[in-house]
XYZ file of C-alpha atoms in Angstrom:
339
model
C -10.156 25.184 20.809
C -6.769 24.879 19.981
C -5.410 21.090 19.620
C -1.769 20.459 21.072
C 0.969 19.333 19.248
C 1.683 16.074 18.296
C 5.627 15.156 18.761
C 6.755 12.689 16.618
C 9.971 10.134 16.518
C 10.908 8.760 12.643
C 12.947 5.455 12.982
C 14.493 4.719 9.723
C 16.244 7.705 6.852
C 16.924 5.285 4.682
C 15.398 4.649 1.225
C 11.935 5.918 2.284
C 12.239 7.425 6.014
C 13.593 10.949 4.579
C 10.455 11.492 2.866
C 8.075 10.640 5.724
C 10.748 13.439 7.801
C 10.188 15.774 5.512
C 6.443 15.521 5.490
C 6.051 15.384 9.517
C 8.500 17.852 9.709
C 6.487 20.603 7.909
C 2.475 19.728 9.500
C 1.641 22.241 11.249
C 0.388 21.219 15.000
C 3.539 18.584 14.736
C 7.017 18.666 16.014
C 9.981 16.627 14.984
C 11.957 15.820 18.178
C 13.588 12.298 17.244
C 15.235 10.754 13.726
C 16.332 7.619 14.668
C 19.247 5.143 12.469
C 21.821 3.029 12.960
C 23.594 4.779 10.205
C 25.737 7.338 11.478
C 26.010 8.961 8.049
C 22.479 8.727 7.169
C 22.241 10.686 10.976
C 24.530 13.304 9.981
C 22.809 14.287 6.748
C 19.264 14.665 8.917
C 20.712 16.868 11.202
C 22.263 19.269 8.731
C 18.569 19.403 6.991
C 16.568 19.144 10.675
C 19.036 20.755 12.901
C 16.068 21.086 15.487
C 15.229 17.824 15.761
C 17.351 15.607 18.240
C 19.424 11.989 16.403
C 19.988 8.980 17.800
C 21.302 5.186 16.850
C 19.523 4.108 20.028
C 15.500 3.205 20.009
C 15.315 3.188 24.016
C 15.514 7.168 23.803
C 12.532 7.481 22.138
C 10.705 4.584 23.948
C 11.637 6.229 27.317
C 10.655 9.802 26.192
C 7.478 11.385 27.233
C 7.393 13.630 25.345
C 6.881 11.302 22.247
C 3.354 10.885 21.120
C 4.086 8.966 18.137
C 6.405 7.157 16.542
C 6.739 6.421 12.514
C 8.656 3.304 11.859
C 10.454 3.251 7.696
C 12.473 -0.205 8.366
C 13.018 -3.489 6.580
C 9.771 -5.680 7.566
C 11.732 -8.141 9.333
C 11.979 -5.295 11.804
C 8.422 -3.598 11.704
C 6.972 -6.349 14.719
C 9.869 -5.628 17.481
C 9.719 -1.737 17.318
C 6.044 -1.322 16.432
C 5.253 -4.067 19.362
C 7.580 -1.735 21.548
C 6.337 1.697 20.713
C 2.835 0.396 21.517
C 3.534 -1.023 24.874
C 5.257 2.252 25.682
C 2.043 4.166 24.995
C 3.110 5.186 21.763
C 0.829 5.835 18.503
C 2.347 3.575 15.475
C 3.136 4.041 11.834
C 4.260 1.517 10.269
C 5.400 1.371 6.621
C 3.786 -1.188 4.379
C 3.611 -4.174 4.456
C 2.430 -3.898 8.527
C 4.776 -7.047 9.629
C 5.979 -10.378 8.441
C 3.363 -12.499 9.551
C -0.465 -12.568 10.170
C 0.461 -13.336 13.868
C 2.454 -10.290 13.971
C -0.217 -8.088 12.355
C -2.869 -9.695 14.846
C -0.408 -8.954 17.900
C 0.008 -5.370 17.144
C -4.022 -4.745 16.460
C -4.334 -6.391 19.355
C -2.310 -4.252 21.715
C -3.401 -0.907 20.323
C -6.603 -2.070 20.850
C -5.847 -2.699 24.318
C -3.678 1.152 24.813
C -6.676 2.974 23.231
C -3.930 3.680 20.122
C -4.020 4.745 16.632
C -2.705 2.087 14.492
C -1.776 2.757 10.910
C -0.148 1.456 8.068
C 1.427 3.261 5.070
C -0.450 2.215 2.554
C 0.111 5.852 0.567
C -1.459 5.109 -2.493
C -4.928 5.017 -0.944
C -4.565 8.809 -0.307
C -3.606 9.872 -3.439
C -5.902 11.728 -6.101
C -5.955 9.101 -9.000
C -6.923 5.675 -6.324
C -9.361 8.409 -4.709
C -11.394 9.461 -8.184
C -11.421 5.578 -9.463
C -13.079 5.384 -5.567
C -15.438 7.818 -6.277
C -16.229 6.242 -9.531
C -16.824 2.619 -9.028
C -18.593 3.444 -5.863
C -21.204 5.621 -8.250
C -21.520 2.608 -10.151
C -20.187 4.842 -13.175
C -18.533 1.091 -14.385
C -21.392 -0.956 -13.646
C -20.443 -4.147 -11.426
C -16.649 -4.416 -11.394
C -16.081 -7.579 -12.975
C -12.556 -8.556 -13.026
C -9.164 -5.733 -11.708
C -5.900 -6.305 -13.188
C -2.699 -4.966 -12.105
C 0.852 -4.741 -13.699
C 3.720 -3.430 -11.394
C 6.879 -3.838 -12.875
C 10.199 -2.207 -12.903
C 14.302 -2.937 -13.302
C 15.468 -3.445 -9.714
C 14.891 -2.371 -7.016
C 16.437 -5.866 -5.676
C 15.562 -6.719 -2.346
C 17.669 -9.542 -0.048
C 14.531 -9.860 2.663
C 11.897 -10.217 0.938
C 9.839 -11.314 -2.318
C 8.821 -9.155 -5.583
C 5.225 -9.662 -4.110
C 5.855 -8.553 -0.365
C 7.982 -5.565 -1.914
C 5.543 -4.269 -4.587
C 2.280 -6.198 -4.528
C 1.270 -4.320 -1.253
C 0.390 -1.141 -3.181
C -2.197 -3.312 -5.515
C -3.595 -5.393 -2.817
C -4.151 -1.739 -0.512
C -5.645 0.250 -3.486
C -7.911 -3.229 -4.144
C -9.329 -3.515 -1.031
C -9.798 0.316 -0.356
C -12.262 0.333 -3.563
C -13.480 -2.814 -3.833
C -13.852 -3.489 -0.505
C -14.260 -7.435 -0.803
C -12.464 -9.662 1.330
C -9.765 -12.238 -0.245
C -10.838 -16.030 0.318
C -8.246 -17.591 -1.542
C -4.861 -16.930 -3.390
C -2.478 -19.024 -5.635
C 0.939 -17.452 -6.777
C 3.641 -18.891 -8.980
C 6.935 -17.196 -9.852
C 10.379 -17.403 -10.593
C 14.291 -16.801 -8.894
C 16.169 -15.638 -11.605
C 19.202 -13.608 -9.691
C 18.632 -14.749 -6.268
C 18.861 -18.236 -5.503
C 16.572 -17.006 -2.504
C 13.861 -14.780 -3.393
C 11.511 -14.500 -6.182
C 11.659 -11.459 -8.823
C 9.260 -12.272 -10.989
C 5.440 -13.480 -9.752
C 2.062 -13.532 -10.734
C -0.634 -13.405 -8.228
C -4.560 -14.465 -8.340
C -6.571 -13.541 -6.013
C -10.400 -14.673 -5.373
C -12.807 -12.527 -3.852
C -15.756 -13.260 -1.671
C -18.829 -12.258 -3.654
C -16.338 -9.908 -5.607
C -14.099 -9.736 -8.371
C -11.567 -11.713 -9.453
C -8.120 -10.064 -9.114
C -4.843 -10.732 -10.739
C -1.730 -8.786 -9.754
C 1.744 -9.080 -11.894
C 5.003 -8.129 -9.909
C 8.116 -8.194 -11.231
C 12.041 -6.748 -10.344
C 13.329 -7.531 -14.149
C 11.698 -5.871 -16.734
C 12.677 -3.455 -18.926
C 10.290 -1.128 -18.782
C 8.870 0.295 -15.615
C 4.561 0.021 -15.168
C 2.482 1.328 -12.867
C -1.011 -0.128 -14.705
C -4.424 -0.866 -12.954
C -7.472 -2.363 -14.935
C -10.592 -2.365 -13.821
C -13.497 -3.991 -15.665
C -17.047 -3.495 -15.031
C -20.093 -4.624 -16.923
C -20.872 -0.985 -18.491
C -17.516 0.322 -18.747
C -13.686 -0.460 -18.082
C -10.967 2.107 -16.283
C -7.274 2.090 -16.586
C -4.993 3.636 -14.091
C -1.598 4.667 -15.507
C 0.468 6.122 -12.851
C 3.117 6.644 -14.810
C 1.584 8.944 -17.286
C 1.773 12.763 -15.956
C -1.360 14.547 -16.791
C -3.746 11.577 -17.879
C -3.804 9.064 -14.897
C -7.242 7.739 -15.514
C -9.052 6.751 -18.859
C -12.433 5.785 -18.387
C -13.765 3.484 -21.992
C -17.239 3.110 -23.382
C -16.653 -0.616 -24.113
C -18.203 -3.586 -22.699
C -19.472 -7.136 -25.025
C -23.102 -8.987 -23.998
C -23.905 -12.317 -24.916
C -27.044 -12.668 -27.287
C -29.995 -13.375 -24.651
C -31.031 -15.961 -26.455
C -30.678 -18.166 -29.257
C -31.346 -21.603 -31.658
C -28.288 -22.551 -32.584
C -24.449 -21.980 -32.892
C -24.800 -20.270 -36.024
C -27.052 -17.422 -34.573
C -24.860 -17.130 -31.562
C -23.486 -13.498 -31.029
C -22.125 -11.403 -28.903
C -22.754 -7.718 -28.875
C -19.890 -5.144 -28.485
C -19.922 -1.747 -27.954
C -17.612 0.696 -28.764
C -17.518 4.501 -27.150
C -15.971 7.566 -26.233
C -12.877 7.722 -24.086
C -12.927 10.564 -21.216
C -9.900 11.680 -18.538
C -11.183 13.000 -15.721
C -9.209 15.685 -13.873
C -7.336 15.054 -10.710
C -6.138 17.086 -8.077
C -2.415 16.814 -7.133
C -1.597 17.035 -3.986
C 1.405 14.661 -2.666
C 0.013 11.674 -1.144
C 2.305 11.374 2.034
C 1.816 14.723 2.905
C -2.270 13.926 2.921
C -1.129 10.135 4.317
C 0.768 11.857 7.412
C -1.957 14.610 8.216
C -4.587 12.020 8.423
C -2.212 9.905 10.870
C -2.437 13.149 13.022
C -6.285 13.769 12.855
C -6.716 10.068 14.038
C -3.986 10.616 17.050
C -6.493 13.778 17.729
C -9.626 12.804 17.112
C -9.354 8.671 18.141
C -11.506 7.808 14.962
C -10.169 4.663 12.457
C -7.467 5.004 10.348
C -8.355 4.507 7.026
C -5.193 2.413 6.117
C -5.767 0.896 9.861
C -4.410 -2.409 11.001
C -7.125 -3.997 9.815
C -6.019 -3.042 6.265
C -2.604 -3.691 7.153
C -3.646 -7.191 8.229
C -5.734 -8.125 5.337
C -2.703 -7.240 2.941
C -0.275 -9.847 5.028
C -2.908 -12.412 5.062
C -2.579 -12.564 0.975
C 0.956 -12.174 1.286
C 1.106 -15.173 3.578
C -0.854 -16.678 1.725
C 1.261 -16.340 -1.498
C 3.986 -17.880 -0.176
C 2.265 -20.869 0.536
C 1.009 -21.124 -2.592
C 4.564 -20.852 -4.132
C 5.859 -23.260 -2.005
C 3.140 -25.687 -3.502
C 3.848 -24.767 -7.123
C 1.091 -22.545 -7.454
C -1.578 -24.325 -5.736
C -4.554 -22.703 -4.149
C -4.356 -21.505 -0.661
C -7.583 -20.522 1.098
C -7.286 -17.421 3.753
């Protein structure tokens, strides 16, 4: 049986919208009808690449529209609650780009009322769909590593300076989703400290703990001024250890023979040991396929076939409750904040 289409509405071409467009726009069973901006200019450059699909500055159109099945909303956060909250009350299935919304509130609110509408509910969190987060999945979950011990994450870069929002709400997101994909522990407790060093307003540099319940500990390192930009996931487990490099091209994972024991037993300090071991290294291959495009197909199957999304807003919600979180702790100088 052949499924109907899905129409679709994009809100948002700047920094990231166009790339969501792009991947809609070529699913097959899915039609483009609405790009939505208050840029005019932005507007004008969709319509000379989508001259099919109809532009607008104002969000009503789509809201009032029918024909609209879903709508995909690439906006600052502060926005993400008004036109998510309004897309779902119109009857609307909701994409939202990460993080889900500013506030656990918000998050609850929207799971809440797509709950109530029978509608899919799903968060960008695009780094769960790609190959590399998908193989170190696979691998953990085979117990390939042993029990995961501790996961360490480094995401820094020059810039991208935001005015809204935090280094942590801009890039932690990404660690947090990939963390609680694999690991699948929930976060009991978080403390954050950090530093303002070109905005008076928002922190560009933090580093974030985060403790797991009958997990791992977790630390994730997010910065806007460094010189070099890192992409860099460690995960340690009690037989082996796996780095993720996103930034290298062929070799994303390394998987390392090396692990230390303590000596089971012993007299005294001087016949205290530990025992290290020291083995191969092996990259396993990947298949690359773009992310978003396997991101906005499984948005689709959901809308089709009603089953959880696997970024849901459940996922989306446990990501805002550390980010919460974190700013609590900064605001106490690094103090521990329980979730």
């Amino acid at each position: 049986m052949t499924q109907e289409k899905i129409t679709v509405a994009v809100v948002g071409c700047g920094y990231w919208g166009p790339n969501l467009i792009r991947n809609f726009n070529s699913l097959p069973g899915t039609t483009l009808k609405w790009i939505v901006d208050l840029d005019k200019k932005r507007l004008e450059k969709m319509e000379a690449l989508y001259q099919h699909a109809q532009t607008s500055s104002d969000y009503e159109q789509v809201l009032n529209d029918e024909d609209v099945d879903a709508v995909i909303i690439a906006v600052p956060v502060q926005y993400h609650f008004d036109l998510a909250k309004a897309a779902l009350q119109a009857g609307k299935h909701v994409f939202i780009e990460k993080p889900m919304a500013s506030s656990v509130a918000e998050c609850k609110e929207l799971n809440a009322l797509a709950a109530a509408g029978n509608r899919t509910l799903m968060v960008g969190h695009t780094f769960v769909y790609s190959s590399p987060v998908r193989k170190i999945k696979e691998i953990i979950q085979s117990g390939d590593l042993g029990e995961v011990l501790y996961m360490s994450s480094r995401r820094l870069n020059l810039g991208l300076f935001q005015k809204d929002i935090n280094v942590t709400w801009d890039l932690a997101p990404h660690d947090l989703a990939i963390m609680f994909d694999i690991l699948g522990n929930q976060a009991t407790s978080v403390n954050c400290v950090g530093s303002r060093n070109v905005s008076k307003n928002v922190e560009d540099i933090t580093s974030l703990t985060i403790t797991m319940e009958n997990g791992p500990l977790a630390t994730i390192q997010s910065s806007w001024l460094d010189p070099n930009k890192i992409r860099e996931m460690t995960f340690v487990g009690s037989k082996r250890m796996l780095v993720y490099n996103d930034i290298e091209l062929f070799e994303k994972i390394k998987i390392y023979d090396k692990g230390v024991e303590a000596s089971p037993g012993y007299n005294s300090f001087d016949e205290f040991a530990y025992a290290y071991h020291n083995g191969d290294m092996y990259s396993p291959a990947l298949s690359m396929v773009e992310p978003l495009k396997v991101e906005a197909q499984h948005f689709i199957d959901c809308i089709h076939s009603g089953e959880k999304p696997q970024s849901s807003g459940e996922e989306g919600l446990q990501v805002v409750q550390v980010l919460e979180a974190s700013l609590r702790s900064l605001e106490q100088q690094g103090a521990n904040v329980k979730i």
